[in-house]
Each structure stands twice: as structure tokens, then as C-alpha cells.
Amino acid sequence: MKISLIGSGRWASNIAGLCLKNNHTVLCWERDINDDSQFFKHAKNEYINLSAYKKCGQLTFTHDLKKAIKYGDFVIISILSQKLDELMEKIKLVPNFSNKNYCLAMKGVQAETGRTLSEIMRDAGVDKNNIVVMAGPGHIQSILAGEKTHMIVAG
């Protein structure tokens, strides 16, 4: 399966690793062209090294949001919760964005309005049946160490 991963922080890089280890291809999007993260530049950070996947083309990167949304069979969003509204304003400009399946790999509510992340997605035009939320006490260090962890995906 082709996965679009929106975000390139520590949690997003861990999700990329899990997807890649399960034989999916991943296109990772980062918003800021002028401030590439270490993960975006080198496919590694202090927690994970996915450079081998980058070398073989299974992991690619882009700053082009339209390309990222179109690419994936599934779109995983892992950004700061308070930035989701702003992101969805940009995603709404991508033709057929609402037909994609989305996974919100983030937590919280919008501080100003109290809206949940799923509500923000629905308000942007994504059908509730195309949204799942991944949550739980998963910690990057535990997952990378191969320890049992429990995550819930619901939608």
C-alpha cells in the first residue's frame, strides 16, 4: 500500500518505520522548505534510522502537499494538533481530497474552539467514514525497543 505521511517529527518518523517494516511505501511531507528536519534530510533522527529505505526508494520526501495527498492510498497526519485547521485549509485545495482515507496520529482538541480533531476534518469536508484516530500510551522508545505497547485505532 502507498502511504502518505503528513509530518516528519519524531512520532511521524516512527510511524514511517512501522509502515516500511510492513512493506508499504511511504511519501513523507514536511511543510517548511527552509527548515528541513533531520528526518526529512537524512531519513534518520535520534530515535530511528530509515536511510536504507530512502536509498532503495521505498521512502521518499516532498514539500508538495498536493503530491503527498494524491500519492497515498491512505493519508496519515502526524502534526501539532493546533495546526490541523491550517493544514486542512491547504488540503481542501487538492482535488478529490475528501475521497481519501485519513488516520489522525495525534491528540488534543483545538484550543480556541474546543473542536476535536475529527470535527476539524469533518468541517473541512472529509466524511466521518473516512477518518480514523490512532491513540494510546505508545511511546517511541518502547516501540523501537520491541516492547509490547497498546495503541487503539478507531473510526
Coordinates of N, CA and C in Angstrom, one line a residue:
M1 N 0.8 -1.2 0.0 CA 0.0 0.0 0.0 C 0.9 1.2 0.0
K2 N 0.4 2.3 -0.6 CA 1.1 3.6 -0.6 C 0.6 4.4 0.5
I3 N 1.5 4.9 1.3 CA 1.1 5.7 2.5 C 1.6 7.1 2.3
S4 N 0.8 8.1 2.5 CA 1.2 9.5 2.6 C 1.3 9.8 4.0
L5 N 2.4 10.3 4.5 CA 2.6 10.7 5.9 C 2.8 12.2 5.9
I6 N 1.9 12.9 6.6 CA 1.9 14.3 6.7 C 2.6 14.7 8.0
G7 N 3.8 15.1 7.9 CA 4.6 15.4 9.1 C 5.9 14.7 9.1
S8 N 6.9 15.2 9.8 CA 8.2 14.5 9.8 C 8.9 14.6 11.2
G9 N 8.1 14.7 12.2 CA 8.6 14.8 13.5 C 9.0 13.4 14.1
R10 N 9.2 13.3 15.4 CA 9.6 12.0 16.0 C 8.5 11.0 15.9
W11 N 7.3 11.3 16.2 CA 6.2 10.4 16.1 C 5.9 10.0 14.6
A12 N 6.0 10.9 13.7 CA 5.8 10.6 12.3 C 6.9 9.7 11.8
S13 N 8.1 9.9 12.2 CA 9.2 9.1 11.7 C 9.0 7.7 12.2
N14 N 8.5 7.5 13.4 CA 8.3 6.2 14.0 C 7.2 5.5 13.2
I15 N 6.1 6.2 12.9 CA 5.0 5.7 12.1 C 5.6 5.3 10.7
A16 N 6.4 6.1 10.1 CA 7.0 5.7 8.8 C 7.8 4.4 8.9
G17 N 8.5 4.2 10.0 CA 9.3 3.0 10.2 C 8.3 1.8 10.3
L18 N 7.2 1.9 11.1 CA 6.3 0.8 11.2 C 5.7 0.5 9.8
C19 N 5.3 1.5 9.0 CA 4.7 1.3 7.7 C 5.8 0.6 6.8
L20 N 7.0 1.1 6.8 CA 8.0 0.5 5.9 C 8.3 -1.0 6.3
K21 N 8.4 -1.2 7.6 CA 8.7 -2.6 8.1 C 7.6 -3.6 7.7
N22 N 6.4 -3.0 7.4 CA 5.3 -3.9 6.9 C 5.1 -3.8 5.4
N23 N 6.2 -3.4 4.7 CA 6.3 -3.5 3.3 C 5.4 -2.5 2.5
H24 N 5.1 -1.4 3.2 CA 4.4 -0.3 2.5 C 5.4 0.7 2.0
T25 N 5.0 1.5 1.0 CA 5.9 2.6 0.5 C 5.4 3.9 1.2
V26 N 6.3 4.8 1.5 CA 5.9 6.0 2.2 C 6.4 7.2 1.6
L27 N 5.5 8.2 1.4 CA 5.9 9.5 0.9 C 5.6 10.4 2.1
C28 N 6.7 11.0 2.6 CA 6.6 11.9 3.8 C 6.6 13.4 3.4
W29 N 5.7 14.1 3.8 CA 5.6 15.5 3.5 C 6.0 16.4 4.7
E30 N 6.7 17.4 4.5 CA 7.0 18.4 5.5 C 6.7 19.8 4.9
R31 N 6.2 20.6 5.8 CA 5.7 21.9 5.3 C 6.7 23.0 5.0
D32 N 7.8 23.0 5.8 CA 8.7 24.1 5.8 C 9.9 23.8 4.9
I33 N 9.9 24.4 3.7 CA 11.0 24.2 2.8 C 12.3 24.7 3.3
N34 N 12.3 25.8 4.1 CA 13.5 26.4 4.6 C 14.1 25.8 5.9
D35 N 13.4 24.9 6.5 CA 13.8 24.3 7.8 C 13.6 22.8 7.8
D36 N 14.2 22.1 6.9 CA 14.1 20.7 6.8 C 14.5 20.0 8.1
S37 N 13.8 19.1 8.6 CA 14.1 18.3 9.8 C 15.3 17.3 9.4
Q38 N 15.9 16.8 10.4 CA 17.0 15.8 10.2 C 16.3 14.6 9.5
F39 N 15.1 14.3 9.9 CA 14.4 13.1 9.3 C 14.2 13.4 7.8
F40 N 13.7 14.6 7.5 CA 13.5 14.9 6.1 C 14.8 14.9 5.3
K41 N 15.8 15.4 5.8 CA 17.1 15.5 5.1 C 17.8 14.1 5.0
H42 N 17.8 13.3 6.1 CA 18.6 12.1 6.1 C 17.9 10.8 6.4
A43 N 16.6 10.9 6.6 CA 15.7 9.7 6.9 C 16.2 9.1 8.2
K44 N 16.7 10.0 9.1 CA 17.0 9.5 10.5 C 16.9 10.6 11.4
N45 N 16.8 10.2 12.7 CA 16.8 11.2 13.8 C 17.3 10.5 15.0
E46 N 17.2 11.1 16.2 CA 17.8 10.5 17.4 C 17.1 9.1 17.8
Y47 N 15.9 8.8 17.2 CA 15.2 7.6 17.5 C 15.3 6.5 16.5
I48 N 15.4 6.9 15.2 CA 15.2 5.9 14.2 C 16.1 6.2 12.9
N49 N 16.5 5.2 12.3 CA 17.3 5.4 11.1 C 16.7 4.6 9.9
L50 N 16.1 5.3 9.0 CA 15.4 4.7 7.9 C 16.1 5.0 6.6
S51 N 17.4 5.3 6.6 CA 18.1 5.7 5.4 C 18.2 4.6 4.4
A52 N 18.2 3.4 4.8 CA 18.2 2.3 3.8 C 17.0 2.2 3.0
Y53 N 15.8 2.6 3.6 CA 14.6 2.6 2.9 C 14.6 3.8 1.9
K54 N 15.2 4.9 2.3 CA 15.3 6.0 1.4 C 16.2 5.7 0.2
K55 N 17.3 5.0 0.4 CA 18.2 4.6 -0.7 C 17.5 3.7 -1.7
C56 N 16.7 2.8 -1.2 CA 16.0 1.9 -2.2 C 14.7 2.5 -2.8
G57 N 14.3 3.7 -2.3 CA 13.2 4.3 -2.9 C 11.8 4.0 -2.3
Q58 N 11.9 3.2 -1.2 CA 10.6 2.9 -0.5 C 10.1 4.0 0.3
L59 N 11.1 4.9 0.7 CA 10.7 6.1 1.5 C 11.2 7.3 0.7
T60 N 10.3 8.2 0.4 CA 10.6 9.5 -0.3 C 10.0 10.6 0.5
F61 N 10.5 11.8 0.1 CA 10.1 13.0 0.8 C 9.6 14.1 -0.2
T62 N 8.8 15.0 0.3 CA 8.3 16.1 -0.6 C 7.9 17.3 0.3
H63 N 7.9 18.5 -0.3 CA 7.3 19.7 0.3 C 6.0 20.0 -0.5
D64 N 5.6 19.2 -1.4 CA 4.5 19.4 -2.3 C 3.3 18.7 -1.7
L65 N 2.4 19.5 -1.0 CA 1.3 18.9 -0.3 C 0.3 18.2 -1.3
K66 N 0.1 18.8 -2.4 CA -0.8 18.2 -3.4 C -0.3 16.8 -3.8
K67 N 1.0 16.7 -4.1 CA 1.6 15.4 -4.5 C 1.4 14.4 -3.3
A68 N 1.6 14.9 -2.1 CA 1.5 14.0 -1.0 C 0.1 13.4 -0.8
I69 N -0.9 14.3 -0.9 CA -2.3 13.8 -0.8 C -2.7 12.9 -1.9
K70 N -2.3 13.2 -3.1 CA -2.7 12.4 -4.2 C -2.0 11.0 -4.2
Y71 N -0.8 10.9 -3.6 CA 0.1 9.7 -3.7 C -0.6 8.6 -2.9
G72 N -1.0 8.8 -1.7 CA -1.3 7.7 -0.8 C -2.7 7.1 -1.0
D73 N -2.7 5.8 -0.8 CA -3.9 5.1 -0.7 C -4.6 5.4 0.7
F74 N -3.7 5.8 1.6 CA -4.1 6.2 3.0 C -3.2 7.4 3.4
V75 N -3.8 8.3 4.0 CA -3.1 9.5 4.5 C -3.0 9.6 6.0
I76 N -1.8 9.5 6.5 CA -1.6 9.6 8.0 C -1.2 11.0 8.3
I77 N -1.9 11.7 9.2 CA -1.5 13.0 9.6 C -0.9 13.0 11.0
S78 N 0.3 13.4 11.1 CA 1.0 13.5 12.4 C 1.7 14.8 12.6
I79 N 0.9 15.8 13.0 CA 1.4 17.2 13.1 C 1.0 17.7 14.5
L80 N 1.3 18.9 14.8 CA 0.8 19.5 16.0 C -0.7 19.7 15.9
S81 N -1.5 19.3 16.9 CA -3.0 19.4 16.8 C -3.4 20.8 16.5
Q82 N -2.8 21.8 17.0 CA -3.2 23.2 16.8 C -3.0 23.7 15.4
K83 N -2.3 22.9 14.5 CA -2.0 23.3 13.1 C -3.0 22.5 12.2
L84 N -3.9 21.7 12.7 CA -4.7 20.9 11.8 C -5.7 21.7 11.0
D85 N -6.3 22.7 11.6 CA -7.2 23.6 10.8 C -6.5 24.3 9.6
E86 N -5.3 24.8 9.9 CA -4.5 25.4 8.9 C -4.1 24.5 7.8
L87 N -3.7 23.3 8.2 CA -3.4 22.2 7.2 C -4.6 21.9 6.3
M88 N -5.7 21.7 6.9 CA -6.9 21.3 6.2 C -7.3 22.4 5.2
E89 N -7.1 23.6 5.5 CA -7.4 24.7 4.5 C -6.6 24.5 3.3
K90 N -5.3 24.0 3.4 CA -4.5 23.7 2.2 C -4.9 22.4 1.6
I91 N -5.2 21.4 2.3 CA -5.6 20.1 1.8 C -6.9 20.3 0.9
K92 N -7.8 21.1 1.4 CA -9.1 21.3 0.7 C -8.9 21.8 -0.8
L93 N -7.7 22.4 -1.1 CA -7.4 22.8 -2.4 C -7.0 21.7 -3.4
V94 N -6.8 20.5 -2.8 CA -6.4 19.3 -3.6 C -7.6 18.6 -4.1
P95 N -7.7 18.5 -5.4 CA -8.9 17.8 -6.0 C -9.1 16.4 -5.4
N96 N -10.3 16.1 -5.1 CA -10.8 14.8 -4.5 C -10.1 14.5 -3.2
F97 N -9.7 15.5 -2.4 CA -9.1 15.2 -1.1 C -10.0 14.5 -0.2
S98 N -11.3 14.8 -0.3 CA -12.3 14.2 0.6 C -12.6 12.7 0.4
N99 N -12.1 12.2 -0.8 CA -12.3 10.8 -1.0 C -11.2 9.9 -0.4
K100 N -10.2 10.5 0.2 CA -9.1 9.8 0.8 C -9.5 9.3 2.1
N101 N -8.8 8.2 2.6 CA -8.9 7.7 4.0 C -7.8 8.3 4.8
Y102 N -8.2 8.9 6.0 CA -7.2 9.6 6.8 C -7.1 8.9 8.2
C103 N -5.9 8.9 8.7 CA -5.6 8.5 10.0 C -5.0 9.7 10.8
L104 N -5.6 10.1 11.9 CA -5.1 11.1 12.7 C -4.2 10.5 13.8
A105 N -2.9 10.7 13.6 CA -1.9 10.1 14.6 C -1.5 11.3 15.5
M106 N -2.4 11.8 16.2 CA -2.1 13.0 17.0 C -3.2 13.1 18.1
K107 N -3.1 13.9 19.0 CA -4.1 14.0 20.1 C -4.3 15.5 20.4
G108 N -5.4 15.7 21.1 CA -5.8 17.0 21.5 C -7.1 17.5 20.9
V109 N -7.4 18.8 21.3 CA -8.5 19.5 20.8 C -8.0 20.9 20.3
Q110 N -8.8 21.5 19.5 CA -8.4 22.9 19.1 C -8.7 23.8 20.3
A111 N -7.6 24.5 20.7 CA -7.7 25.3 21.9 C -8.7 26.4 21.8
E112 N -8.9 27.1 20.7 CA -9.8 28.2 20.6 C -11.2 27.8 20.6
T113 N -11.6 26.7 20.0 CA -13.0 26.3 19.8 C -13.4 25.1 20.6
G114 N -12.4 24.3 21.0 CA -12.8 23.0 21.7 C -13.1 21.9 20.8
R115 N -13.0 22.1 19.4 CA -13.4 21.1 18.5 C -12.4 20.0 18.5
T116 N -12.9 18.7 18.4 CA -12.0 17.6 18.3 C -11.3 17.6 16.9
L117 N -10.3 16.8 16.8 CA -9.5 16.7 15.5 C -10.4 16.1 14.4
S118 N -11.3 15.1 14.8 CA -12.2 14.6 13.8 C -13.2 15.6 13.4
E119 N -13.7 16.5 14.3 CA -14.6 17.5 13.9 C -13.9 18.5 12.9
I120 N -12.7 18.8 13.1 CA -12.0 19.7 12.2 C -11.9 19.0 10.8
M121 N -11.7 17.7 10.7 CA -11.6 17.0 9.5 C -13.0 17.0 8.8
R122 N -14.1 16.8 9.6 CA -15.4 16.8 9.0 C -15.8 18.2 8.6
D123 N -15.5 19.2 9.4 CA -15.8 20.6 9.0 C -15.1 20.9 7.7
A124 N -14.0 20.3 7.4 CA -13.2 20.6 6.1 C -13.8 19.8 4.9
G125 N -14.7 18.9 5.2 CA -15.3 18.2 4.1 C -15.0 16.7 4.0
V126 N -14.3 16.1 5.0 CA -14.0 14.7 4.9 C -15.1 14.0 5.6
D127 N -15.6 12.9 5.0 CA -16.7 12.1 5.5 C -16.2 11.4 6.8
K128 N -17.1 11.3 7.8 CA -16.7 10.6 9.1 C -16.3 9.2 8.8
N129 N -16.8 8.6 7.8 CA -16.4 7.2 7.5 C -15.0 7.1 6.9
N130 N -14.4 8.2 6.6 CA -13.0 8.2 6.0 C -12.0 8.7 7.0
I131 N -12.4 8.7 8.3 CA -11.4 9.2 9.4 C -11.3 8.1 10.4
V132 N -10.0 7.8 10.8 CA -9.8 7.1 12.0 C -8.8 7.8 12.8
V133 N -8.8 7.5 14.1 CA -7.9 8.2 15.0 C -7.0 7.1 15.7
M134 N -5.7 7.3 15.7 CA -4.8 6.4 16.4 C -4.4 7.1 17.7
A135 N -4.6 6.4 18.8 CA -4.3 6.9 20.1 C -3.8 5.8 21.1
G136 N -3.2 6.2 22.1 CA -2.8 5.2 23.1 C -1.6 5.6 23.8
P137 N -1.1 4.8 24.7 CA 0.1 5.1 25.5 C 1.4 4.7 24.8
G138 N 1.3 4.6 23.5 CA 2.5 4.2 22.8 C 3.7 5.2 22.9
H139 N 4.8 4.8 23.3 CA 6.0 5.6 23.4 C 7.0 5.2 22.4
I140 N 7.6 6.1 21.7 CA 8.6 5.8 20.7 C 9.7 4.8 21.2
Q141 N 10.2 5.1 22.3 CA 11.3 4.3 22.8 C 10.9 2.8 23.1
S142 N 9.7 2.7 23.6 CA 9.1 1.3 23.8 C 8.9 0.5 22.5
I143 N 8.4 1.2 21.5 CA 8.1 0.6 20.3 C 9.4 0.2 19.6
L144 N 10.4 1.1 19.6 CA 11.6 0.8 18.9 C 12.4 -0.3 19.6
A145 N 12.2 -0.4 21.0 CA 12.9 -1.5 21.7 C 12.1 -2.8 21.6
G146 N 11.0 -2.8 20.8 CA 10.3 -4.1 20.6 C 9.4 -4.5 21.8
E147 N 9.2 -3.6 22.7 CA 8.4 -3.8 23.9 C 6.9 -3.8 23.5
K148 N 6.1 -4.5 24.2 CA 4.7 -4.5 23.9 C 4.1 -3.1 24.3
T149 N 3.3 -2.7 23.4 CA 2.6 -1.4 23.6 C 1.2 -1.5 23.1
H150 N 0.3 -0.7 23.5 CA -1.0 -0.8 23.1 C -1.5 0.5 22.4
M151 N -1.9 0.4 21.2 CA -2.4 1.5 20.5 C -3.8 1.2 20.0
I152 N -4.7 2.2 20.0 CA -6.0 2.0 19.5 C -6.2 2.8 18.3
V153 N -6.8 2.1 17.3 CA -7.2 2.9 16.1 C -8.7 2.7 16.0
A154 N -9.4 3.8 16.0 CA -10.9 3.8 16.0 C -11.4 4.8 15.0
G155 N -12.5 4.5 14.4 CA -13.2 5.4 13.5 C -14.5 5.0 13.1

